[in-house]
PDB file of C-alpha atoms in Angstrom:
ATOM      1  CA  UNK A   1     -51.172-176.588 -89.352  1.00 38.00           C
ATOM      2  CA  UNK A   2     -47.461-176.081 -90.014  1.00 39.00           C
ATOM      3  CA  UNK A   3     -45.858-177.632 -93.063  1.00 40.00           C
ATOM      4  CA  UNK A   4     -42.080-177.529 -93.381  1.00 41.00           C
ATOM      5  CA  UNK A   5     -40.790-174.090 -92.513  1.00 42.00           C
ATOM      6  CA  UNK A   6     -44.088-172.313 -93.079  1.00 40.00           C
ATOM      7  CA  UNK A   7     -45.619-170.820 -89.973  1.00 38.00           C
ATOM      8  CA  UNK A   8     -49.398-170.828 -89.723  1.00 38.00           C
ATOM      9  CA  UNK A   9     -51.210-167.763 -88.373  1.00 38.00           C
ATOM     10  CA  UNK A  10     -53.217-168.936 -85.354  1.00 40.00           C
ATOM     11  CA  UNK A  11     -56.971-168.410 -85.185  1.00 44.00           C
ATOM     12  CA  UNK A  12     -58.381-165.854 -82.715  1.00 43.00           C
ATOM     13  CA  UNK A  13     -58.745-167.421 -79.265  1.00 46.00           C
ATOM     14  CA  UNK A  14     -62.100-169.064 -78.613  1.00 48.00           C
ATOM     15  CA  UNK A  15     -64.642-166.591 -77.212  1.00 48.00           C
ATOM     16  CA  UNK A  16     -63.007-163.452 -78.682  1.00 52.00           C
ATOM     17  CA  UNK A  17     -65.019-161.801 -81.422  1.00 59.00           C
ATOM     18  CA  UNK A  18     -63.468-159.612 -84.049  1.00 58.00           C
ATOM     19  CA  UNK A  19     -65.376-156.336 -84.379  1.00 73.00           C
ATOM     20  CA  UNK A  20     -65.239-155.761 -88.110  1.00 84.00           C
ATOM     21  CA  UNK A  21     -66.810-152.301 -87.783  1.00 83.00           C
ATOM     22  CA  UNK A  22     -64.057-151.275 -85.342  1.00 84.00           C
ATOM     23  CA  UNK A  23     -61.375-152.650 -87.733  1.00 83.00           C
ATOM     24  CA  UNK A  24     -62.888-150.654 -90.624  1.00 85.00           C
ATOM     25  CA  UNK A  25     -62.974-147.543 -88.503  1.00 83.00           C
ATOM     26  CA  UNK A  26     -59.319-147.992 -87.554  1.00 81.00           C
ATOM     27  CA  UNK A  27     -58.382-148.527 -91.180  1.00 81.00           C
ATOM     28  CA  UNK A  28     -60.364-145.459 -92.252  1.00 82.00           C
ATOM     29  CA  UNK A  29     -58.639-143.290 -89.711  1.00 79.00           C
ATOM     30  CA  UNK A  30     -55.228-144.592 -90.760  1.00 79.00           C
ATOM     31  CA  UNK A  31     -55.876-144.054 -94.469  1.00 80.00           C
ATOM     32  CA  UNK A  32     -57.331-140.566 -93.820  1.00 81.00           C
ATOM     33  CA  UNK A  33     -54.207-139.750 -91.838  1.00 77.00           C
ATOM     34  CA  UNK A  34     -51.945-140.851 -94.679  1.00 78.00           C
ATOM     35  CA  UNK A  35     -53.917-138.971 -97.344  1.00 74.00           C
ATOM     36  CA  UNK A  36     -54.054-135.790 -95.247  1.00 76.00           C
ATOM     37  CA  UNK A  37     -50.338-135.618 -94.603  1.00 75.00           C
ATOM     38  CA  UNK A  38     -48.990-132.123 -95.091  1.00 80.00           C
ATOM     39  CA  UNK A  39     -45.757-130.120 -95.061  1.00 80.00           C
ATOM     40  CA  UNK A  40     -45.939-126.922 -93.011  1.00 83.00           C
ATOM     41  CA  UNK A  41     -44.356-124.039 -94.986  1.00 81.00           C
ATOM     42  CA  UNK A  42     -45.512-121.349 -92.570  1.00 86.00           C
ATOM     43  CA  UNK A  43     -44.699-120.489 -88.960  1.00 91.00           C
ATOM     44  CA  UNK A  44     -45.536-122.543 -85.887  1.00 94.00           C
ATOM     45  CA  UNK A  45     -46.979-121.464 -82.600  1.00 94.00           C
ATOM     46  CA  UNK A  46     -44.282-120.392 -80.098  1.00 94.00           C
ATOM     47  CA  UNK A  47     -45.510-123.014 -77.599  1.00 96.00           C
ATOM     48  CA  UNK A  48     -42.860-125.568 -76.633  1.00 98.00           C
ATOM     49  CA  UNK A  49     -43.487-129.094 -77.917  1.00 98.00           C
ATOM     50  CA  UNK A  50     -44.372-131.187 -74.855  1.00 98.00           C
ATOM     51  CA  UNK A  51     -41.829-133.808 -73.753  1.00 98.00           C
ATOM     52  CA  UNK A  52     -44.653-136.386 -74.030  1.00 98.00           C
ATOM     53  CA  UNK A  53     -45.139-135.572 -77.736  1.00 98.00           C
ATOM     54  CA  UNK A  54     -41.422-135.482 -78.423  1.00 98.00           C
ATOM     55  CA  UNK A  55     -41.006-138.978 -76.924  1.00 98.00           C
ATOM     56  CA  UNK A  56     -44.051-140.273 -78.759  1.00 97.00           C
ATOM     57  CA  UNK A  57     -42.524-139.102 -82.075  1.00 97.00           C
ATOM     58  CA  UNK A  58     -39.317-140.876 -81.174  1.00 98.00           C
ATOM     59  CA  UNK A  59     -41.120-144.102 -80.300  1.00 98.00           C
ATOM     60  CA  UNK A  60     -43.032-144.150 -83.617  1.00 97.00           C
ATOM     61  CA  UNK A  61     -39.776-143.476 -85.436  1.00 97.00           C
ATOM     62  CA  UNK A  62     -38.152-146.382 -83.562  1.00 97.00           C
ATOM     63  CA  UNK A  63     -41.027-148.654 -84.586  1.00 97.00           C
ATOM     64  CA  UNK A  64     -40.046-148.399 -88.288  1.00 97.00           C
ATOM     65  CA  UNK A  65     -38.706-151.457 -90.109  1.00 96.00           C
ATOM     66  CA  UNK A  66     -34.944-151.763 -90.691  1.00 96.00           C
ATOM     67  CA  UNK A  67     -32.609-154.317 -92.230  1.00 95.00           C
ATOM     68  CA  UNK A  68     -31.950-157.138 -89.743  1.00 95.00           C
ATOM     69  CA  UNK A  69     -33.529-154.867 -87.113  1.00 96.00           C
ATOM     70  CA  UNK A  70     -30.356-152.785 -87.264  1.00 96.00           C
ATOM     71  CA  UNK A  71     -32.171-149.519 -86.353  1.00 97.00           C
ATOM     72  CA  UNK A  72     -29.409-147.370 -87.886  1.00 97.00           C
ATOM     73  CA  UNK A  73     -31.154-144.058 -87.140  1.00 98.00           C
ATOM     74  CA  UNK A  74     -30.142-141.564 -84.449  1.00 98.00           C
ATOM     75  CA  UNK A  75     -31.944-138.375 -83.558  1.00 98.00           C
ATOM     76  CA  UNK A  76     -31.058-135.104 -81.797  1.00 98.00           C
ATOM     77  CA  UNK A  77     -33.966-133.128 -80.289  1.00 98.00           C
ATOM     78  CA  UNK A  78     -32.982-129.438 -80.269  1.00 98.00           C
ATOM     79  CA  UNK A  79     -34.782-126.907 -78.089  1.00 98.00           C
ATOM     80  CA  UNK A  80     -31.876-124.745 -76.879  1.00 98.00           C
ATOM     81  CA  UNK A  81     -32.611-121.216 -78.142  1.00 97.00           C
ATOM     82  CA  UNK A  82     -28.993-120.392 -78.962  1.00 97.00           C
ATOM     83  CA  UNK A  83     -28.615-123.515 -81.097  1.00 98.00           C
ATOM     84  CA  UNK A  84     -31.850-122.948 -82.942  1.00 98.00           C
ATOM     85  CA  UNK A  85     -30.922-119.334 -83.658  1.00 98.00           C
ATOM     86  CA  UNK A  86     -27.550-120.351 -85.060  1.00 98.00           C
ATOM     87  CA  UNK A  87     -29.069-123.043 -87.248  1.00 98.00           C
ATOM     88  CA  UNK A  88     -31.595-120.466 -88.394  1.00 98.00           C
ATOM     89  CA  UNK A  89     -28.828-118.081 -89.304  1.00 97.00           C
ATOM     90  CA  UNK A  90     -27.031-120.725 -91.330  1.00 97.00           C
ATOM     91  CA  UNK A  91     -30.269-121.779 -93.019  1.00 96.00           C
ATOM     92  CA  UNK A  92     -31.137-118.180 -93.966  1.00 95.00           C
ATOM     93  CA  UNK A  93     -27.648-117.556 -95.271  1.00 94.00           C
ATOM     94  CA  UNK A  94     -27.826-120.749 -97.301  1.00 94.00           C
ATOM     95  CA  UNK A  95     -31.123-119.730 -98.867  1.00 90.00           C
ATOM     96  CA  UNK A  96     -29.781-116.323 -99.850  1.00 90.00           C
ATOM     97  CA  UNK A  97     -26.619-117.903-101.327  1.00 90.00           C
ATOM     98  CA  UNK A  98     -28.651-120.394-103.338  1.00 86.00           C
ATOM     99  CA  UNK A  99     -30.811-117.637-104.787  1.00 82.00           C
ATOM    100  CA  UNK A 100     -27.935-115.174-105.409  1.00 81.00           C
ATOM    101  CA  UNK A 101     -25.914-117.797-107.280  1.00 80.00           C
ATOM    102  CA  UNK A 102     -28.869-119.125-109.171  1.00 77.00           C
ATOM    103  CA  UNK A 103     -28.140-122.632-107.821  1.00 79.00           C
ATOM    104  CA  UNK A 104     -31.694-123.219-106.708  1.00 78.00           C
ATOM    105  CA  UNK A 105     -33.094-122.635-110.205  1.00 75.00           C
ATOM    106  CA  UNK A 106     -30.375-124.614-111.974  1.00 77.00           C
ATOM    107  CA  UNK A 107     -30.940-127.694-109.794  1.00 82.00           C
ATOM    108  CA  UNK A 108     -34.728-127.710-109.500  1.00 80.00           C
ATOM    109  CA  UNK A 109     -36.197-125.793-112.454  1.00 79.00           C
ATOM    110  CA  UNK A 110     -37.654-128.983-113.929  1.00 83.00           C
ATOM    111  CA  UNK A 111     -40.022-129.322-110.952  1.00 81.00           C
ATOM    112  CA  UNK A 112     -41.567-125.809-111.282  1.00 82.00           C
ATOM    113  CA  UNK A 113     -45.138-125.326-112.495  1.00 83.00           C
ATOM    114  CA  UNK A 114     -46.816-121.973-113.020  1.00 79.00           C
ATOM    115  CA  UNK A 115     -50.456-122.826-113.746  1.00 81.00           C
ATOM    116  CA  UNK A 116     -53.156-125.251-112.793  1.00 83.00           C
ATOM    117  CA  UNK A 117     -53.061-126.546-116.344  1.00 87.00           C
ATOM    118  CA  UNK A 118     -49.379-127.511-115.996  1.00 85.00           C
ATOM    119  CA  UNK A 119     -50.066-129.230-112.719  1.00 85.00           C
ATOM    120  CA  UNK A 120     -53.034-131.102-114.164  1.00 85.00           C
ATOM    121  CA  UNK A 121     -50.930-132.311-117.077  1.00 87.00           C
ATOM    122  CA  UNK A 122     -47.946-133.516-115.057  1.00 88.00           C
ATOM    123  CA  UNK A 123     -49.640-134.057-111.658  1.00 89.00           C
ATOM    124  CA  UNK A 124     -46.227-133.621-110.100  1.00 88.00           C
ATOM    125  CA  UNK A 125     -43.829-130.878-109.146  1.00 87.00           C
ATOM    126  CA  UNK A 126     -44.448-127.553-107.318  1.00 79.00           C
ATOM    127  CA  UNK A 127     -47.077-125.040-108.394  1.00 80.00           C
ATOM    128  CA  UNK A 128     -45.746-121.549-107.598  1.00 76.00           C
ATOM    129  CA  UNK A 129     -49.044-119.819-106.862  1.00 75.00           C
ATOM    130  CA  UNK A 130     -47.715-117.268-104.365  1.00 72.00           C
ATOM    131  CA  UNK A 131     -45.086-114.714-105.440  1.00 68.00           C
ATOM    132  CA  UNK A 132     -44.133-111.237-104.246  1.00 65.00           C
ATOM    133  CA  UNK A 133     -46.266-108.567-106.023  1.00 64.00           C
ATOM    134  CA  UNK A 134     -43.427-107.125-108.114  1.00 62.00           C
ATOM    135  CA  UNK A 135     -42.711-110.585-109.566  1.00 61.00           C
ATOM    136  CA  UNK A 136     -46.237-111.633-110.459  1.00 62.00           C
ATOM    137  CA  UNK A 137     -46.279-110.030-113.911  1.00 62.00           C
ATOM    138  CA  UNK A 138     -43.139-112.010-114.702  1.00 59.00           C
ATOM    139  CA  UNK A 139     -44.273-115.381-113.351  1.00 63.00           C
ATOM    140  CA  UNK A 140     -42.856-117.490-116.147  1.00 63.00           C
ATOM    141  CA  UNK A 141     -39.626-115.512-116.291  1.00 65.00           C
ATOM    142  CA  UNK A 142     -38.978-115.738-112.543  1.00 63.00           C
ATOM    143  CA  UNK A 143     -36.774-118.780-112.787  1.00 63.00           C
ATOM    144  CA  UNK A 144     -34.745-117.701-115.835  1.00 69.00           C
ATOM    145  CA  UNK A 145     -31.446-115.726-115.976  1.00 67.00           C
ATOM    146  CA  UNK A 146     -33.447-112.571-116.738  1.00 68.00           C
ATOM    147  CA  UNK A 147     -35.773-113.299-113.849  1.00 69.00           C
ATOM    148  CA  UNK A 148     -32.860-113.961-111.512  1.00 70.00           C
ATOM    149  CA  UNK A 149     -31.344-110.584-112.415  1.00 73.00           C
ATOM    150  CA  UNK A 150     -34.653-108.925-111.704  1.00 70.00           C
ATOM    151  CA  UNK A 151     -34.937-110.689-108.361  1.00 70.00           C
ATOM    152  CA  UNK A 152     -31.469-109.524-107.371  1.00 74.00           C
ATOM    153  CA  UNK A 153     -32.415-105.957-108.261  1.00 73.00           C
ATOM    154  CA  UNK A 154     -35.574-106.210-106.143  1.00 71.00           C
ATOM    155  CA  UNK A 155     -33.663-107.763-103.221  1.00 72.00           C
ATOM    156  CA  UNK A 156     -35.672-111.043-103.343  1.00 75.00           C
ATOM    157  CA  UNK A 157     -32.762-113.371-102.359  1.00 80.00           C
ATOM    158  CA  UNK A 158     -32.174-111.346 -99.174  1.00 83.00           C
ATOM    159  CA  UNK A 159     -35.888-111.310 -98.442  1.00 82.00           C
ATOM    160  CA  UNK A 160     -36.188-115.041 -98.938  1.00 83.00           C
ATOM    161  CA  UNK A 161     -33.137-115.671 -96.812  1.00 88.00           C
ATOM    162  CA  UNK A 162     -34.674-113.625 -93.968  1.00 91.00           C
ATOM    163  CA  UNK A 163     -37.997-115.401 -94.405  1.00 88.00           C
ATOM    164  CA  UNK A 164     -36.211-118.731 -94.093  1.00 91.00           C
ATOM    165  CA  UNK A 165     -34.220-117.605 -91.040  1.00 95.00           C
ATOM    166  CA  UNK A 166     -37.398-116.437 -89.332  1.00 94.00           C
ATOM    167  CA  UNK A 167     -39.196-119.712 -89.987  1.00 93.00           C
ATOM    168  CA  UNK A 168     -36.380-121.802 -88.477  1.00 96.00           C
ATOM    169  CA  UNK A 169     -35.783-119.384 -85.597  1.00 97.00           C
ATOM    170  CA  UNK A 170     -39.468-119.382 -84.740  1.00 96.00           C
ATOM    171  CA  UNK A 171     -39.643-123.138 -84.503  1.00 97.00           C
ATOM    172  CA  UNK A 172     -39.816-124.474 -80.928  1.00 98.00           C
ATOM    173  CA  UNK A 173     -38.186-127.807 -81.857  1.00 98.00           C
ATOM    174  CA  UNK A 174     -35.615-128.912 -84.441  1.00 98.00           C
ATOM    175  CA  UNK A 175     -34.863-132.493 -85.196  1.00 98.00           C
ATOM    176  CA  UNK A 176     -31.531-133.692 -86.549  1.00 98.00           C
ATOM    177  CA  UNK A 177     -31.524-137.166 -88.189  1.00 98.00           C
ATOM    178  CA  UNK A 178     -28.328-139.163 -88.355  1.00 98.00           C
ATOM    179  CA  UNK A 179     -27.223-142.663 -89.471  1.00 98.00           C
ATOM    180  CA  UNK A 180     -24.794-145.026 -87.839  1.00 98.00           C
ATOM    181  CA  UNK A 181     -21.837-145.296 -90.234  1.00 97.00           C
ATOM    182  CA  UNK A 182     -21.251-148.954 -89.333  1.00 96.00           C
ATOM    183  CA  UNK A 183     -24.555-149.572 -91.137  1.00 96.00           C
ATOM    184  CA  UNK A 184     -24.672-146.638 -93.519  1.00 97.00           C
ATOM    185  CA  UNK A 185     -21.948-147.343 -96.048  1.00 96.00           C
ATOM    186  CA  UNK A 186     -22.688-145.493 -99.317  1.00 94.00           C
ATOM    187  CA  UNK A 187     -22.154-147.646-102.398  1.00 94.00           C
ATOM    188  CA  UNK A 188     -22.910-150.857-100.491  1.00 95.00           C
ATOM    189  CA  UNK A 189     -26.317-152.469 -99.950  1.00 95.00           C
ATOM    190  CA  UNK A 190     -26.143-151.551 -96.296  1.00 95.00           C
ATOM    191  CA  UNK A 191     -26.188-147.922 -97.373  1.00 96.00           C
ATOM    192  CA  UNK A 192     -29.388-148.396 -99.261  1.00 96.00           C
ATOM    193  CA  UNK A 193     -30.942-150.418 -96.452  1.00 97.00           C
ATOM    194  CA  UNK A 194     -30.030-147.675 -93.931  1.00 98.00           C
ATOM    195  CA  UNK A 195     -31.637-144.937 -96.080  1.00 97.00           C
ATOM    196  CA  UNK A 196     -34.707-147.110 -96.574  1.00 96.00           C
ATOM    197  CA  UNK A 197     -35.056-147.568 -92.813  1.00 97.00           C
ATOM    198  CA  UNK A 198     -34.482-143.863 -92.131  1.00 97.00           C
ATOM    199  CA  UNK A 199     -37.148-142.956 -94.665  1.00 97.00           C
ATOM    200  CA  UNK A 200     -39.656-145.287 -92.972  1.00 97.00           C
ATOM    201  CA  UNK A 201     -38.793-143.812 -89.554  1.00 97.00           C
ATOM    202  CA  UNK A 202     -39.318-140.249 -90.811  1.00 96.00           C
ATOM    203  CA  UNK A 203     -42.565-141.131 -92.517  1.00 95.00           C
ATOM    204  CA  UNK A 204     -43.843-142.521 -89.176  1.00 96.00           C
ATOM    205  CA  UNK A 205     -43.038-139.167 -87.599  1.00 96.00           C
ATOM    206  CA  UNK A 206     -44.579-137.225 -90.484  1.00 94.00           C
ATOM    207  CA  UNK A 207     -47.844-139.169 -90.248  1.00 92.00           C
ATOM    208  CA  UNK A 208     -48.027-138.750 -86.462  1.00 94.00           C
ATOM    209  CA  UNK A 209     -47.431-135.022 -86.144  1.00 94.00           C
ATOM    210  CA  UNK A 210     -50.800-134.226 -87.831  1.00 90.00           C
ATOM    211  CA  UNK A 211     -52.615-136.279 -85.152  1.00 89.00           C
ATOM    212  CA  UNK A 212     -50.917-134.140 -82.470  1.00 94.00           C
ATOM    213  CA  UNK A 213     -51.890-130.763 -83.940  1.00 92.00           C
ATOM    214  CA  UNK A 214     -48.319-130.355 -85.102  1.00 95.00           C
ATOM    215  CA  UNK A 215     -46.539-129.651 -88.365  1.00 94.00           C
ATOM    216  CA  UNK A 216     -43.121-130.509 -89.800  1.00 95.00           C
ATOM    217  CA  UNK A 217     -40.843-129.175 -92.565  1.00 95.00           C
ATOM    218  CA  UNK A 218     -37.554-130.312 -94.012  1.00 94.00           C
ATOM    219  CA  UNK A 219     -34.837-127.683 -93.452  1.00 96.00           C
ATOM    220  CA  UNK A 220     -33.050-128.357 -96.684  1.00 92.00           C
ATOM    221  CA  UNK A 221     -31.081-125.290 -97.651  1.00 93.00           C
ATOM    222  CA  UNK A 222     -27.960-125.866 -95.473  1.00 96.00           C
ATOM    223  CA  UNK A 223     -27.483-129.238 -97.171  1.00 94.00           C
ATOM    224  CA  UNK A 224     -27.176-127.416-100.513  1.00 93.00           C
ATOM    225  CA  UNK A 225     -24.034-125.588 -99.402  1.00 93.00           C
ATOM    226  CA  UNK A 226     -21.384-128.058 -98.096  1.00 95.00           C
ATOM    227  CA  UNK A 227     -19.563-125.590 -95.901  1.00 96.00           C
ATOM    228  CA  UNK A 228     -22.821-124.585 -94.248  1.00 95.00           C
ATOM    229  CA  UNK A 229     -23.628-128.227 -93.592  1.00 97.00           C
ATOM    230  CA  UNK A 230     -20.252-128.683 -91.929  1.00 97.00           C
ATOM    231  CA  UNK A 231     -21.043-125.747 -89.623  1.00 97.00           C
ATOM    232  CA  UNK A 232     -24.168-127.489 -88.421  1.00 98.00           C
ATOM    233  CA  UNK A 233     -22.240-130.796 -87.940  1.00 98.00           C
ATOM    234  CA  UNK A 234     -19.771-128.897 -85.708  1.00 98.00           C
ATOM    235  CA  UNK A 235     -22.574-127.119 -83.861  1.00 98.00           C
ATOM    236  CA  UNK A 236     -24.263-130.450 -83.072  1.00 98.00           C
ATOM    237  CA  UNK A 237     -20.933-132.117 -82.238  1.00 98.00           C
ATOM    238  CA  UNK A 238     -21.594-135.007 -84.635  1.00 98.00           C
ATOM    239  CA  UNK A 239     -19.039-137.751 -83.905  1.00 98.00           C
ATOM    240  CA  UNK A 240     -17.051-139.525 -86.599  1.00 97.00           C
ATOM    241  CA  UNK A 241     -19.178-142.692 -86.390  1.00 98.00           C
ATOM    242  CA  UNK A 242     -22.401-140.859 -87.287  1.00 98.00           C
ATOM    243  CA  UNK A 243     -23.497-139.143 -90.508  1.00 98.00           C
ATOM    244  CA  UNK A 244     -25.782-136.094 -90.290  1.00 98.00           C
ATOM    245  CA  UNK A 245     -28.458-136.744 -92.894  1.00 98.00           C
ATOM    246  CA  UNK A 246     -31.261-134.211 -92.417  1.00 97.00           C
ATOM    247  CA  UNK A 247     -32.803-131.441 -90.342  1.00 98.00           C
ATOM    248  CA  UNK A 248     -36.448-130.776 -89.671  1.00 98.00           C
ATOM    249  CA  UNK A 249     -38.375-128.089 -87.867  1.00 97.00           C
ATOM    250  CA  UNK A 250     -41.428-128.993 -85.839  1.00 97.00           C
ATOM    251  CA  UNK A 251     -44.108-127.221 -83.769  1.00 97.00           C
ATOM    252  CA  UNK A 252     -47.804-126.809 -83.127  1.00 97.00           C
ATOM    253  CA  UNK A 253     -49.725-125.388 -86.065  1.00 93.00           C
ATOM    254  CA  UNK A 254     -51.665-122.136 -85.607  1.00 92.00           C
ATOM    255  CA  UNK A 255     -55.272-121.841 -86.667  1.00 86.00           C
ATOM    256  CA  UNK A 256     -54.333-119.489 -89.523  1.00 79.00           C
ATOM    257  CA  UNK A 257     -51.051-119.752 -91.411  1.00 72.00           C
ATOM    258  CA  UNK A 258     -49.312-116.889 -93.223  1.00 71.00           C
ATOM    259  CA  UNK A 259     -47.473-117.922 -96.397  1.00 71.00           C
ATOM    260  CA  UNK A 260     -43.809-117.158 -97.154  1.00 67.00           C
ATOM    261  CA  UNK A 261     -42.875-114.574 -99.868  1.00 66.00           C
ATOM    262  CA  UNK A 262     -42.461-117.271-102.476  1.00 67.00           C
ATOM    263  CA  UNK A 263     -44.553-120.307-101.836  1.00 69.00           C
ATOM    264  CA  UNK A 264     -46.095-123.228-103.731  1.00 67.00           C
ATOM    265  CA  UNK A 265     -48.669-125.944-103.514  1.00 73.00           C
ATOM    266  CA  UNK A 266     -47.943-129.584-104.197  1.00 72.00           C
ATOM    267  CA  UNK A 267     -51.159-131.507-103.414  1.00 74.00           C
ATOM    268  CA  UNK A 268     -51.464-133.007-106.942  1.00 82.00           C
ATOM    269  CA  UNK A 269     -50.556-136.668-107.206  1.00 82.00           C
ATOM    270  CA  UNK A 270     -50.036-138.796-110.279  1.00 85.00           C
ATOM    271  CA  UNK A 271     -52.926-140.864-111.538  1.00 87.00           C
ATOM    272  CA  UNK A 272     -52.706-144.597-110.978  1.00 90.00           C
ATOM    273  CA  UNK A 273     -51.886-145.265-114.637  1.00 92.00           C
ATOM    274  CA  UNK A 274     -48.895-142.913-114.441  1.00 90.00           C
ATOM    275  CA  UNK A 275     -46.991-144.908-111.892  1.00 86.00           C
ATOM    276  CA  UNK A 276     -48.539-148.378-111.462  1.00 92.00           C
ATOM    277  CA  UNK A 277     -48.278-151.311-113.932  1.00 94.00           C
ATOM    278  CA  UNK A 278     -49.905-154.687-114.080  1.00 94.00           C
ATOM    279  CA  UNK A 279     -47.721-157.837-114.428  1.00 95.00           C
ATOM    280  CA  UNK A 280     -44.886-156.068-116.252  1.00 94.00           C
ATOM    281  CA  UNK A 281     -43.796-152.503-117.175  1.00 95.00           C
ATOM    282  CA  UNK A 282     -45.773-152.387-120.413  1.00 95.00           C
ATOM    283  CA  UNK A 283     -49.318-152.425-119.069  1.00 96.00           C
ATOM    284  CA  UNK A 284     -50.457-149.374-117.024  1.00 94.00           C
ATOM    285  CA  UNK A 285     -52.901-150.031-114.261  1.00 95.00           C
ATOM    286  CA  UNK A 286     -56.176-148.111-114.525  1.00 90.00           C
ATOM    287  CA  UNK A 287     -58.468-147.458-111.613  1.00 83.00           C
TER     288      UNK A 287
END
C-alpha cells in the first residue's frame, strides 16, 4: 500500500518462487569477486582484448550511479600500437624523472612498509617485499636521501623507468578516463559528484576484469609530471570540454607473472574497529 509519497515494493508475482539458494550463490559469487579484486603489477599476455570484452567493460562502467544520472564519464579505448608505444615512452620517462628527483619518495614515503610486522601494525600501505639484489641489504635506507644516492649510483631510476615503459608498451589495451567539464567543476559540488561517479564506474570495471581472466593497473606516473600529462592530452586529442583524469593498462593475465624490479604487496586491510564506528565517531565497531 502507498502512503503519501512513499512507494511500496510490490510482492513477487503469484506463482513465481524465489530460489533462496540461488540468491545466496549469487551473493557469494559477488562477494568473492569483490574480495579477490587485484591490481596487476606484472606483464599481460600479448593477446588482443576481444571487442566483446571491451564493450562489456564499457557497459558495466556505464551502469554505475551518477548524480542526476549525469553520466559524466568518457572513455578512450586505445589499441593502436604507435599510441601505446608513445604513452609507454612518456610513462617510463616520468618514472625515471620521479626517481631521479626523489619526488616519489617525498610524496609517498609515509605509505611504505618494510616488514610483515609493520604491515600487521598498520594494516595499510605498501609492503616492499621485492627489491633488486644490490638494494636488499639497505632495505630501510632505500627511501632516504642516502638510499636515493645509492640508487642513482646503481642506475635504479633508469632501470625502473625501463621496467615501467615495457609494462605499458606490452599492454594490448590502454583505457583513458575523462570527465565532462560541464559536470566536473572542481571546487563545486558537481566536481565531487563527478569524481564519485567516475570512481564507481572504474570500480565496476575493476571488479569485472577478474571474471574475464584479465588484469588492470593504474598508469599513474605521467600524472606526477604536469608536462608529461599534457603530452598525453595532446596525443589523445582531448578537447577543451573534457578533462583527462586517468590512464589504465589492461590485458589478459598469464598463468605465471614475473614481478618488476621494485614491487610490493598490499593485501592487508584495516580491521573493522580501525575504520568503522557505531552511532558516532567515539565508539569503534568490533566484529
